[in-house]
Every structure is written in structure tokens, then in C-alpha cells.
Coordinates of C-alpha atoms in Angstrom, one line a residue:
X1 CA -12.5 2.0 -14.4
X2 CA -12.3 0.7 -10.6
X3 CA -15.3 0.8 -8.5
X4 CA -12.8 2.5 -5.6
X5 CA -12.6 5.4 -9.0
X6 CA -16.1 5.6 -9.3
X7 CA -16.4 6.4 -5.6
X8 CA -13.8 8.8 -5.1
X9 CA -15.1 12.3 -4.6
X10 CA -13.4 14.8 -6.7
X11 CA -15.0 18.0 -5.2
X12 CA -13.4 20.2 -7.3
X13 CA -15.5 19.0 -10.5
X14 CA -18.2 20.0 -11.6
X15 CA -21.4 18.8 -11.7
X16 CA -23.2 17.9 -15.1
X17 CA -25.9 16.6 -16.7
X18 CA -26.0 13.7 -19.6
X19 CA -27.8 12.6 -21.6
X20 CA -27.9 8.8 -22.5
X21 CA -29.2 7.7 -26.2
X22 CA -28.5 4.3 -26.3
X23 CA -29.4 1.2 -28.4
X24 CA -29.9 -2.4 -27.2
X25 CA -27.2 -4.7 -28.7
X26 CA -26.7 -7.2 -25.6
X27 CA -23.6 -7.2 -24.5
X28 CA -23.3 -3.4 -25.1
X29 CA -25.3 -2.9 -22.9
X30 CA -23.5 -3.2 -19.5
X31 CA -20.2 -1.5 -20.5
X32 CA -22.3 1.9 -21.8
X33 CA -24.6 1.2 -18.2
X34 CA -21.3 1.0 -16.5
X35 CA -20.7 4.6 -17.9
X36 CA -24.0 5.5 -16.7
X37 CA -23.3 4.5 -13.4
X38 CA -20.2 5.6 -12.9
X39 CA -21.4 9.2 -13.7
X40 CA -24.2 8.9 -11.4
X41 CA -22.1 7.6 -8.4
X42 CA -19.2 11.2 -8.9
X43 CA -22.7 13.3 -8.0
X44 CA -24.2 14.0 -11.9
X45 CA -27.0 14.0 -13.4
X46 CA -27.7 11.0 -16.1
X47 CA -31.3 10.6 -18.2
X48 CA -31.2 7.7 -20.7
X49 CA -33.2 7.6 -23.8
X50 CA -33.5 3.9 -24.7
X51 CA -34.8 0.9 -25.8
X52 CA -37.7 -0.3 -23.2
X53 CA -35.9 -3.8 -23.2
X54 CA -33.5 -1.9 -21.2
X55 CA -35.5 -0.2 -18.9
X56 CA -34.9 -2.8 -15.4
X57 CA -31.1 -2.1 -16.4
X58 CA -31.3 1.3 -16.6
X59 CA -33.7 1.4 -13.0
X60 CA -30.6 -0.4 -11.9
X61 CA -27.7 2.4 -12.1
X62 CA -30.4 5.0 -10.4
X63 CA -30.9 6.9 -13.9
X64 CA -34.1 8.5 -15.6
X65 CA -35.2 6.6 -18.2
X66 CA -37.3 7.3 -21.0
X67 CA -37.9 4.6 -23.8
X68 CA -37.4 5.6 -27.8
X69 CA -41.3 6.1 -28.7
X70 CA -40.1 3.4 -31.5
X71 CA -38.6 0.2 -31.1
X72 CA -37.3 -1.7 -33.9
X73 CA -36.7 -5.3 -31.7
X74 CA -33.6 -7.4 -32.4
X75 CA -31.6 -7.3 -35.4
X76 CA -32.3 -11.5 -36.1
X77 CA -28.5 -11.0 -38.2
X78 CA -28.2 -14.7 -38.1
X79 CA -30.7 -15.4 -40.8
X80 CA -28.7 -13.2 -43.7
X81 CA -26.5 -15.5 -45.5
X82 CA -24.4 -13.2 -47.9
X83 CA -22.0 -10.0 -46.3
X84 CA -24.3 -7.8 -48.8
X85 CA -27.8 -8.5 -47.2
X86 CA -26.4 -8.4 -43.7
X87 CA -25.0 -4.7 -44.0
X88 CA -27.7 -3.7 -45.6
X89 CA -29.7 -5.2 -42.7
X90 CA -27.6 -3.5 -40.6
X91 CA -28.2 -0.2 -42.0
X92 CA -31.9 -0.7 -42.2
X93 CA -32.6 -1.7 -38.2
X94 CA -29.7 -0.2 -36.7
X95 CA -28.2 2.4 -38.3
X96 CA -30.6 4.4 -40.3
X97 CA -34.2 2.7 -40.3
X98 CA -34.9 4.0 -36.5
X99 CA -32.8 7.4 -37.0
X100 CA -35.5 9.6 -37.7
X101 CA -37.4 8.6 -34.3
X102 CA -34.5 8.8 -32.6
X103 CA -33.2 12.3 -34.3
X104 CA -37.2 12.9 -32.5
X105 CA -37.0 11.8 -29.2
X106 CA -33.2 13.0 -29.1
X107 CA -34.7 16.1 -29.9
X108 CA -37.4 16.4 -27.7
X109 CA -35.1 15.3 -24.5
X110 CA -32.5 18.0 -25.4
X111 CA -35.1 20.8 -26.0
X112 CA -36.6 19.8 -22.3
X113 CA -33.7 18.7 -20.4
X114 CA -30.8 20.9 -22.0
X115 CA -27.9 18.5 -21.3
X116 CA -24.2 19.1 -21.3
X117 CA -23.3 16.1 -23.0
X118 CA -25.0 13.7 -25.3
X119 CA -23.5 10.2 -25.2
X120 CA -24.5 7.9 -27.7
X121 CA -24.8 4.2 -29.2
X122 CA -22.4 3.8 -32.2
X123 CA -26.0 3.3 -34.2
X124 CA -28.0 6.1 -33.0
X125 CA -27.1 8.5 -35.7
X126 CA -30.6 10.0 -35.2
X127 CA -29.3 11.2 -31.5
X128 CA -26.4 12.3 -32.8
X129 CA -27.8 14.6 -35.9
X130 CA -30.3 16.1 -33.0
X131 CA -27.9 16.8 -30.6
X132 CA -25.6 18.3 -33.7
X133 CA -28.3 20.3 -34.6
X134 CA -29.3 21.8 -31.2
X135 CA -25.0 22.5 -31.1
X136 CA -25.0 20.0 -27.8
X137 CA -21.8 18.6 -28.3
X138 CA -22.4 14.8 -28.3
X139 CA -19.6 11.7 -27.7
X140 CA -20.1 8.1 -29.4
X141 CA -18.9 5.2 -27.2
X142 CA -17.3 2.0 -29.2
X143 CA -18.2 -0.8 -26.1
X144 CA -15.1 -2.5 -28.6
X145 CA -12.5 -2.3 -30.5
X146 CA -12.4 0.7 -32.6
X147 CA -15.0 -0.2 -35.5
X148 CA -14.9 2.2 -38.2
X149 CA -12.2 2.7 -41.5
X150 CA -8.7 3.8 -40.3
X151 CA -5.3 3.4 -41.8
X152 CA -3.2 0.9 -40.4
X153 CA -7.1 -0.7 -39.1
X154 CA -8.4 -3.9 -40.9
X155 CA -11.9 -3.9 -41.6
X156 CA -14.5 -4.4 -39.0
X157 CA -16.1 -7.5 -39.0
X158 CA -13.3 -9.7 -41.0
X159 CA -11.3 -11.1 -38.3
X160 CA -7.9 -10.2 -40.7
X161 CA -4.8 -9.5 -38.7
X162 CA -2.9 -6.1 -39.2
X163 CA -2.0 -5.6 -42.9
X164 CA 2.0 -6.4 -43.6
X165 CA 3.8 -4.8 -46.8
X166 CA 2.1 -3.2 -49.9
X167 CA -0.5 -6.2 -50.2
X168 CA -1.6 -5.9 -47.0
X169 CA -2.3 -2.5 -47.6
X170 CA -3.7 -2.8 -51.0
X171 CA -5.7 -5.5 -49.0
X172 CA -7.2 -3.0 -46.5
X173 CA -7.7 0.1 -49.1
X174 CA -9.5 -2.0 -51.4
X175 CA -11.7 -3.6 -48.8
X176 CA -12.4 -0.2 -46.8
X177 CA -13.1 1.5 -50.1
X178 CA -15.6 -1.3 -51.0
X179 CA -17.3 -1.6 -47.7
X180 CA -17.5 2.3 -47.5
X181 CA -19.1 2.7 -50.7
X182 CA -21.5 -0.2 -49.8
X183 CA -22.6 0.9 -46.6
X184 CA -22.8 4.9 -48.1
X185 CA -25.3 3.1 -51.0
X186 CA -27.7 2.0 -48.7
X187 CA -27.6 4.9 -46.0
X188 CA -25.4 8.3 -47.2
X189 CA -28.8 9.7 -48.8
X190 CA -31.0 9.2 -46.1
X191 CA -28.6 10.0 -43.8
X192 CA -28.3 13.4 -45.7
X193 CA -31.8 14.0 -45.8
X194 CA -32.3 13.6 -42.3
X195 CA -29.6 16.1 -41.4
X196 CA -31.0 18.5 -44.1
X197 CA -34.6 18.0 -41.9
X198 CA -32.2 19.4 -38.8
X199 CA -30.7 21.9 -40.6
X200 CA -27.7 20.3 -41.6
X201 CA -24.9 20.3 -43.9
X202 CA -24.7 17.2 -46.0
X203 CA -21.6 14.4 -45.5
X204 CA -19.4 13.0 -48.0
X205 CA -19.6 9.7 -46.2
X206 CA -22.0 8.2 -43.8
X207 CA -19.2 7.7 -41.1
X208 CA -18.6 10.9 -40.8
X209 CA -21.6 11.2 -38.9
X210 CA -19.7 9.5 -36.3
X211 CA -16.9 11.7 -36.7
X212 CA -18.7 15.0 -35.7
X213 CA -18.5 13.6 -32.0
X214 CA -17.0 15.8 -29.9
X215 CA -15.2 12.7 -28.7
X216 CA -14.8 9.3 -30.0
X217 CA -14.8 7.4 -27.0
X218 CA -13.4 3.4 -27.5
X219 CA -14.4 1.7 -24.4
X220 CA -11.3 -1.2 -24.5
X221 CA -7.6 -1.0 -24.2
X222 CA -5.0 0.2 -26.4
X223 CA -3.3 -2.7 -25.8
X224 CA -5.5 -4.9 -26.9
X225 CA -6.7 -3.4 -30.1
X226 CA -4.8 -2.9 -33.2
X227 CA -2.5 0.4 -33.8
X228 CA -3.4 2.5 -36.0
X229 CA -3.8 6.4 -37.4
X230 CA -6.9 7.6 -36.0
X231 CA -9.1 10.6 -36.0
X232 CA -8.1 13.3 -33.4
X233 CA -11.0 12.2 -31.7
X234 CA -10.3 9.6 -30.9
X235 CA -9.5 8.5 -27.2
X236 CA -9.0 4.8 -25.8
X237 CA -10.6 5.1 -22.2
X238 CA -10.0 1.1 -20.8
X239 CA -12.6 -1.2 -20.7
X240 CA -15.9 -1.1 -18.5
X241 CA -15.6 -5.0 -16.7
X242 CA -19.1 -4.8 -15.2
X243 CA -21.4 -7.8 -15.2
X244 CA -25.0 -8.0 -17.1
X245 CA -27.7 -7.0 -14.6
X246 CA -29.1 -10.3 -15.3
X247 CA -26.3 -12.2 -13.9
X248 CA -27.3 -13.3 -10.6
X249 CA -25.3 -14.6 -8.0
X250 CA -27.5 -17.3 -6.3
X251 CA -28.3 -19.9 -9.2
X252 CA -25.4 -22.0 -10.0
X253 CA -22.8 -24.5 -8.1
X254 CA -19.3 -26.1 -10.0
X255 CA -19.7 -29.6 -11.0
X256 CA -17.8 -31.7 -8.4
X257 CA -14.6 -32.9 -8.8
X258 CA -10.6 -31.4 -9.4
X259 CA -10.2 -31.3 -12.7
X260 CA -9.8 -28.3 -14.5
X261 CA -13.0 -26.1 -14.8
X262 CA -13.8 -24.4 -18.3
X263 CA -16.4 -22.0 -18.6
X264 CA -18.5 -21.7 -21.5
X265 CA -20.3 -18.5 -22.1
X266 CA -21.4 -17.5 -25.8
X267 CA -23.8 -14.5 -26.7
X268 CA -26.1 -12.8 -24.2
X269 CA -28.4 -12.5 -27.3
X270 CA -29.7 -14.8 -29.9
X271 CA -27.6 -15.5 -32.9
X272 CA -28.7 -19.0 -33.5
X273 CA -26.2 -20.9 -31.5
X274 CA -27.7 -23.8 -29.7
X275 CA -26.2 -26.1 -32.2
X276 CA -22.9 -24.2 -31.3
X277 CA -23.6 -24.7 -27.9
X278 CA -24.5 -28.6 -27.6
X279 CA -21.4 -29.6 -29.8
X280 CA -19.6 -27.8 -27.4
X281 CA -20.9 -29.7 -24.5
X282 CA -20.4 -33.0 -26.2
X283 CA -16.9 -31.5 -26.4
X284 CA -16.3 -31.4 -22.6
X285 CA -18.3 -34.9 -22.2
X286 CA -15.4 -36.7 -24.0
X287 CA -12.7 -34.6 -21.5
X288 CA -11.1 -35.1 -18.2
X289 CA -12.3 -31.5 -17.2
X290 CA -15.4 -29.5 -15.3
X291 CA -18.2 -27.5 -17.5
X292 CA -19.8 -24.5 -16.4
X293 CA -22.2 -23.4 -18.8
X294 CA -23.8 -20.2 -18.7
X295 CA -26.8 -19.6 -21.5
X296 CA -27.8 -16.2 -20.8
X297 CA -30.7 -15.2 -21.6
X298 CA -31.2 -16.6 -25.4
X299 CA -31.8 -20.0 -24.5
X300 CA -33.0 -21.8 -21.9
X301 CA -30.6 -24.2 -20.0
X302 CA -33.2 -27.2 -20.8
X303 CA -32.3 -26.6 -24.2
X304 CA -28.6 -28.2 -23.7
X305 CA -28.2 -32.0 -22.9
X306 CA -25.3 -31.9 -20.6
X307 CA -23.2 -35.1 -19.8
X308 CA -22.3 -35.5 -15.8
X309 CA -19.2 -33.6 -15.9
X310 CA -21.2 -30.2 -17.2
X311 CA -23.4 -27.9 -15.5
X312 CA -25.9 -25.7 -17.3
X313 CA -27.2 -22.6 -15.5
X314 CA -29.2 -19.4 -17.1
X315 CA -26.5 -17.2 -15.2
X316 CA -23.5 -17.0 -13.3
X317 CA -21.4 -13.2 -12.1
X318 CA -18.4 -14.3 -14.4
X319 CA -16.4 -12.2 -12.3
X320 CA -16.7 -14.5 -9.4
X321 CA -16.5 -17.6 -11.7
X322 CA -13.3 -16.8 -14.1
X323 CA -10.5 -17.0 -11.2
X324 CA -11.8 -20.6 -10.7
X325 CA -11.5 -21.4 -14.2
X326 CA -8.5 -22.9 -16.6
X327 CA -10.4 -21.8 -19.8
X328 CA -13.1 -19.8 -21.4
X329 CA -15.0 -21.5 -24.1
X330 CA -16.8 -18.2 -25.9
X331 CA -18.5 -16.4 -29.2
X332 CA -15.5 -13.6 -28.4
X333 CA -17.7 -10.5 -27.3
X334 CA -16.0 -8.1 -26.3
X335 CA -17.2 -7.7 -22.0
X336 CA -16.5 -11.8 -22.3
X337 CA -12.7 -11.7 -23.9
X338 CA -12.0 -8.6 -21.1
X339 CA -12.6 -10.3 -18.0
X340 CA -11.2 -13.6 -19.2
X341 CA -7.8 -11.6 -20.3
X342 CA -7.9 -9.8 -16.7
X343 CA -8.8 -12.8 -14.8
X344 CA -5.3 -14.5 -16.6
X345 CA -7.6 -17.0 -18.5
X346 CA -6.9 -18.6 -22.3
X347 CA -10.1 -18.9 -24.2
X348 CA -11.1 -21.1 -27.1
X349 CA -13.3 -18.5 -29.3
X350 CA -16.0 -19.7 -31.7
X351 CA -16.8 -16.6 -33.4
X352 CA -20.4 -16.2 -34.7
X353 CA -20.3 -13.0 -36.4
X354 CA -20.3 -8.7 -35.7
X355 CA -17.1 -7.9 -33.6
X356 CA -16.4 -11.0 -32.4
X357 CA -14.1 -12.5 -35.1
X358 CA -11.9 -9.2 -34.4
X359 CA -11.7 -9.6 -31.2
X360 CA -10.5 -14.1 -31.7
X361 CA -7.6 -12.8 -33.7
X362 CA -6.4 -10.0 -31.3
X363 CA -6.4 -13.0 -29.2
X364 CA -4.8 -15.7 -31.0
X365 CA -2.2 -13.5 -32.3
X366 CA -1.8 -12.6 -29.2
X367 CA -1.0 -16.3 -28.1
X368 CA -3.9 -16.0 -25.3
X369 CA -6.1 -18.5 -27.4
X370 CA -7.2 -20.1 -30.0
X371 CA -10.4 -19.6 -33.1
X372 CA -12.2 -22.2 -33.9
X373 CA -15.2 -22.1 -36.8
X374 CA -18.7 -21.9 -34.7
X375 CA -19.4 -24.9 -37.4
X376 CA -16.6 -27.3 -35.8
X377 CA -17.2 -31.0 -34.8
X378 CA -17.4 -31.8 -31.1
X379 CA -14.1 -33.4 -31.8
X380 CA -12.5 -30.3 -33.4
X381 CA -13.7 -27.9 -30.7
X382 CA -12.1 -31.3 -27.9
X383 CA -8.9 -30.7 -29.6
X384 CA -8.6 -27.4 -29.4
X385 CA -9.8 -27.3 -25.4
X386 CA -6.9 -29.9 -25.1
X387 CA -4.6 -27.9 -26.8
X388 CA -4.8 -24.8 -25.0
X389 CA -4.9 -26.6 -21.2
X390 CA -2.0 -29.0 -22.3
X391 CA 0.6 -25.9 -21.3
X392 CA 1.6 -23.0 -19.8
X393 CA 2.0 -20.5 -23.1
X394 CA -1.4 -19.5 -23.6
X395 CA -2.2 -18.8 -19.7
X396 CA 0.7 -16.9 -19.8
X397 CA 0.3 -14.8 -22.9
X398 CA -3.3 -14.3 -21.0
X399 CA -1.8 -12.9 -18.2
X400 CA 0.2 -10.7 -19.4
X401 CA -2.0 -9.3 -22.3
X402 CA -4.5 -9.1 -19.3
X403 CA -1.9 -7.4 -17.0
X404 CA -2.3 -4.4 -19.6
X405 CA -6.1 -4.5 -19.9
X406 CA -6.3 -4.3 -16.1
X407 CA -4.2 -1.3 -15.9
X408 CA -6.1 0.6 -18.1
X409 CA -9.6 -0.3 -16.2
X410 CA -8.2 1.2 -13.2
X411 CA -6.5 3.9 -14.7
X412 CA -8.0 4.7 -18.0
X413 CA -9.3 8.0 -18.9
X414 CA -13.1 7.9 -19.1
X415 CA -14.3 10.0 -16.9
X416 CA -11.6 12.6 -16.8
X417 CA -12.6 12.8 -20.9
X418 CA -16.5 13.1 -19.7
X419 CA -16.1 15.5 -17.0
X420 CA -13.8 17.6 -18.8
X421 CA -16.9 19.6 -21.2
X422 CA -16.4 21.5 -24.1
X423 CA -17.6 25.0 -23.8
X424 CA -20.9 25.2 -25.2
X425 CA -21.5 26.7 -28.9
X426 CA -25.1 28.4 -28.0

């Protein structure tokens, strides 16, 4: 959605009040801010119930802010080794373990505030059963592609391509199946007894928590995710391109020189990659280009031995960087891979786990870059920067793929799905 959007005053709508319940995952957290925002700057009225690492962000868009009364920290996902322990680690800090305080404080808000519209984090299912319960109708935003069991969808989290023929298919059924039946072992009977707390009818599977929503709102572009058959629900609404709070605009200068500049940028939250990181920089110390590294704030930049040709900030608006560059070097979150595609730009994508081995291979099949294992050489990762500045075809599969995700920032549907309330069931 384009700022000029945001401020256009439609004075024939409404004015509303929303309700935020939202979870800190990092880099979710400026596109569901950027919905935030956008709401408060068309005239409405926008509490957020969140976590209190958020709360400077939250001062930021103008919103009331209230913090869950528990806070669970970060998910450390990086130290489960098998797919087993980490969706059950899932489940247990995100999903279900803080549902019943948030199903309390969701609660609480509605009964005081009386909202029109709860938006939620895809893990605060405890937001979700409260504002179910008080018959609030309530929309889940996916800040990615769409992440739950479709047909014609691979699974989330696998980085597999679309399914071709009847293996491909038997592929998918077998592996949704599984990772349904997992994820509904660990968190289907709490989940149920939660919702029988609120006065709920039980679910056959814990999903379809998600798919009481009044609307299903996927925060990226149609053209950049995968087709597929999906709930009514549903509704792609273009990407939110805004940059983290914490990237300041005051703290970093390009390495001197001409040759071509390559940012780096991986998570915005700890998942163990300062080994990632350094072989990377050793990487661009053995080519003929510029480094602009950006650490975030997971690691320090002090952490990083950079060769001449590299600087290492905390921070840099990557909106202001990205048109300078000739490649992104990233993990593949989602908010990074959008405004690289926009800005034209190929990236090399180290995936390091959640979404962002969906997101490399929506890339690469795209032609717009290449995956690389976040376990590569400094050699490997050299050879694959080389490859993807030695021509023109993956710039220009960037640019075009980006062409489309553009068009649906300016003109997606977001707040014309927001605004437009169902009537209320009380």
C-alpha cells in the first residue's frame, strides 16, 4: 500500500475502531505496524495488545498500547535439531503455550474497548478464541506467503516447489497429512479445551482456528506466492514495504569505490547466524565488489571482521540503500525478499529456517536468484555472488517479478477489505 494511499481521505468511510493482538516475531513486526499505521493515518481508531518488546514500535504509529500481562521471550528455534522438537517448540511458545493469557487479555480489551475488528498474529490463537467468543469478528494477517495446508500449496517451511503430476501430489497429501496430525498431537486438545473455557465448539483440526477469521488476510502478492485452492477467506492484499523502526537513517556510509555494491542483510532476530554472517564477508573479501552489511539488532557489528572492501553497520533504511545496490545477500524473510524484488535487485538467499526457505525458491524458480545452504564455504557463497552479477537474467527476472509486487503495494486491497466490516453478530 502507497504512503500517498494511506493519506488519501476517503470521507465517505467510516470510522472504526481495531483492535491489534499481535506477537513479536521480528520481521513481522513492521508489515502488521504498517497495517496499524495505515489505519491510524485514514482517521481510525487502533489499540494494540502486544508484546512489551514492541512497545517503542507501537509509540511509533500513534496507537494505544497495552502489553500481554505474559510474555513468553524469543522462540531460541535455532537450538532444535530434528523438525519434530521444533514444531513442537513451536506449538509450545507460540502457538498454544501463551494462548490462555492471551484468550485473557484479548478478553479483557474487547469487554472494555468493544472493537469492530480484531486483527491478529497468525499465533495468537488465544485472541482469536476471545474475540470468537465475544462474536467480534476477528481477521489473521499472514506478513508472508500463505502458511497453512492448501491444495495445490506445498508445505510450509520445506522450501519444495509446486507439486507436478500424481507424485507431486501424493508428495504434498502425505506431507500435509503428516504435519497436520503432528502439529494437532501436540496442540488440538488444548486448543479445544481453551475454546470449551470460552464457550466454544470444539475443532477437528487446530488450523481451523485460523479459519474462523472473518478474513484471512496474506500480507504479500499473488504473484509472488504459489497458486493454489484456498479457503473463501482468503484474500491477498500486497505487501506492507515499510522499514523496521530501528532502521535509522544517520549511521552508515558505502565503502568507497565503483564496483558493484551488494548488500547483506540476514534476520532482524537471532537465529544463530554470525558464522553465516562472517563466511559471507570473507566471501566479498575475495571479490571485486562493495559490502554493506547491515546486522540488525541480533549482533553487534564488532562481532563481524570485515576486510577493506566491507562495511558493517547496526542499521541502514534499506529502502534508501537497495536502488544503489547490484545484489542482496539475505536469510530470505519475507519484508527483505519484497523490497529487493521491487527495488529490481537479484539476491543470493541463505535460508536459515521458518518461512524463509519458501520464500528462496519462489525466487530461484523465479530466475530472480539463487539458494545457497546457510552452511556454505566462503567460496561457495563467492561463487554464487559471481554468478548472479556475471549477467543480466537474474536482474531482469527481478524486475519484472518486482514490477508485479509493486503494483499490488500500490494497489492491493488491504484497507478496502479492513474498512469494509462485517455486520456485527451481537
Amino acid at each position: 500500500m502507497s504512503d500517498q494511499q494511506t493519506r488519501d481521505h476517503n470521507p465517505g468511510t467510516a470510522r472504526h475502531h481495531y483492535l491489534f493482538a499481535l506477537v513479536d516475531g521480528g520481521g513481522t513486526v513492521p508489515p502488521e505496524l504498517g497495517v496499524a499505521r495505515r489505519l491510524l493515518d485514514r482517521g481510525h481508531r487502533v489499540n494494540v495488545l502486544a508484546d512489551n518488546s514492541m512497545a517503542g514500535e507501537v509509540a511509533g504509529t500513534g496507537a494505544a498500547f497495552t502489553p500481554w500481562t505474559e510474555s513468553w521471550g524469543q522462540f531460541e528455534d535455532w537450538e532444535l535439531r530434528t523438525p519434530r522438537s521444533q514444531l513442537r517448540g513451536v506449538v509450545d511458545h507460540m502457538f498454544v503455550g501463551p494462548a490462555a493469557g492471551q484468550a485473557r487479555d484479548a478478553a479483557a480489551a474487547i469487554e472494555y474497548l468493544r472493537p469492530d475488528l480484531v486483527l491478529t498474529s497468525l499465533p495468537a490463537m488465544g485472541a482469536m478464541i476471545a474475540a470468537e467468543s465475544h462474536r467480534i469478528p476477528f481477521g489473521v494477517m499472514f506478513p508472508n506467503v500463505y502458511a497453512l495446508p492448501a491444495p495445490g500449496m506445498p508445505p510450509f517451511g520445506a522450501g519444495l516447489p509446486p507439486a507436478r503430476g500424481r507424485i507431486g501430489r501424493f508428495r504434498d497429501s502425505v506431507a500435509g497429512s503428516m504435519s497436520m496430525a503432528l502439529f494437532d498431537r501436540y496442540a488440538l486438545a488444548r486448543i479445544n479445551a481453551l475454546r470449551a473455557e470460552y464457550g466454544l465448539v470444539p475443532l477437528a483440526h487446530s488450523w481451523d482456528q485460523m479459519h474462523q477469521a472473518w478474513r484471512e488476510l496474506v500480507l504479500t502478492s499473488a504473484a509472488f506466492d504459489f497458486p493454489a485452492r484456498l479457503p473463501d477467506n482468503v484474500r491477498y492484499t500486497g505487501p506492507i514495504l515499510d522499514d523496521p523502526a530501528w532502521a535509522v537513517s544517520d549511521s552508515w556510509t558505502l565503502p568507497d569505490g565503483d564496483q558493484p555494491l551488494v548488500l547483506v542483510a540476514l534476520s532482524s532476530t537471532f537465529q544463530n547466524q554470525t558464522g553465516c554472517l562472517q563466511r559471507i564477508v570473507d566471501a566479498l573479501g575475495s571479490l571485486p565488489v562493495r559490502g554493506l552489511v547491515t546486522t540488525g539488532p541480533a549482533i553487534r557489528p564488532e562481532a563481524v571482521r570485515a576486510p577493506a572492501n566491507v562495511a558493517v553497520v547496526s542499521s541502514a533504511p534499506h529502502h534508501q540503500v537497495m536502488p544503489q545496490a547490484s545484489l542482496v545477500v539475505t536469510h530470505g524473510g519475507h519484508g527483505t525478499v519484497m523490497k529487493s524484488l521491487v527495488a529490481g535487485v537479484p539476491m543470493v538467499i541463505l535460508p536459515h529456517g521458518r518461512d524463509q526457505a519458501d520464500n528462496a525458491v519462489r525466487v530461484s524458480m523465479r530466475g530472480a536468484g539463487l539458494a545457497v545452504s546457510r552452511r556454505a564455504s566462503a567460496k561457495r557463497i563467492a561463487r554464487a555472488i559471481s554468478k548472479v552479477l556475471g549477467g543480466d537474467g537474474y536482474r531482469h527476472a527481478a524486475t519484472e517479478l518486482g514490477r508485479m509486487i509493486a503494483r499490488d503495494a500500490v494497489t492491493g486491497t488491504l484497507l478496502t477489505e479492513i474498512e469494509n466490516l462485517p455486520a456485527r453478530a451481537d
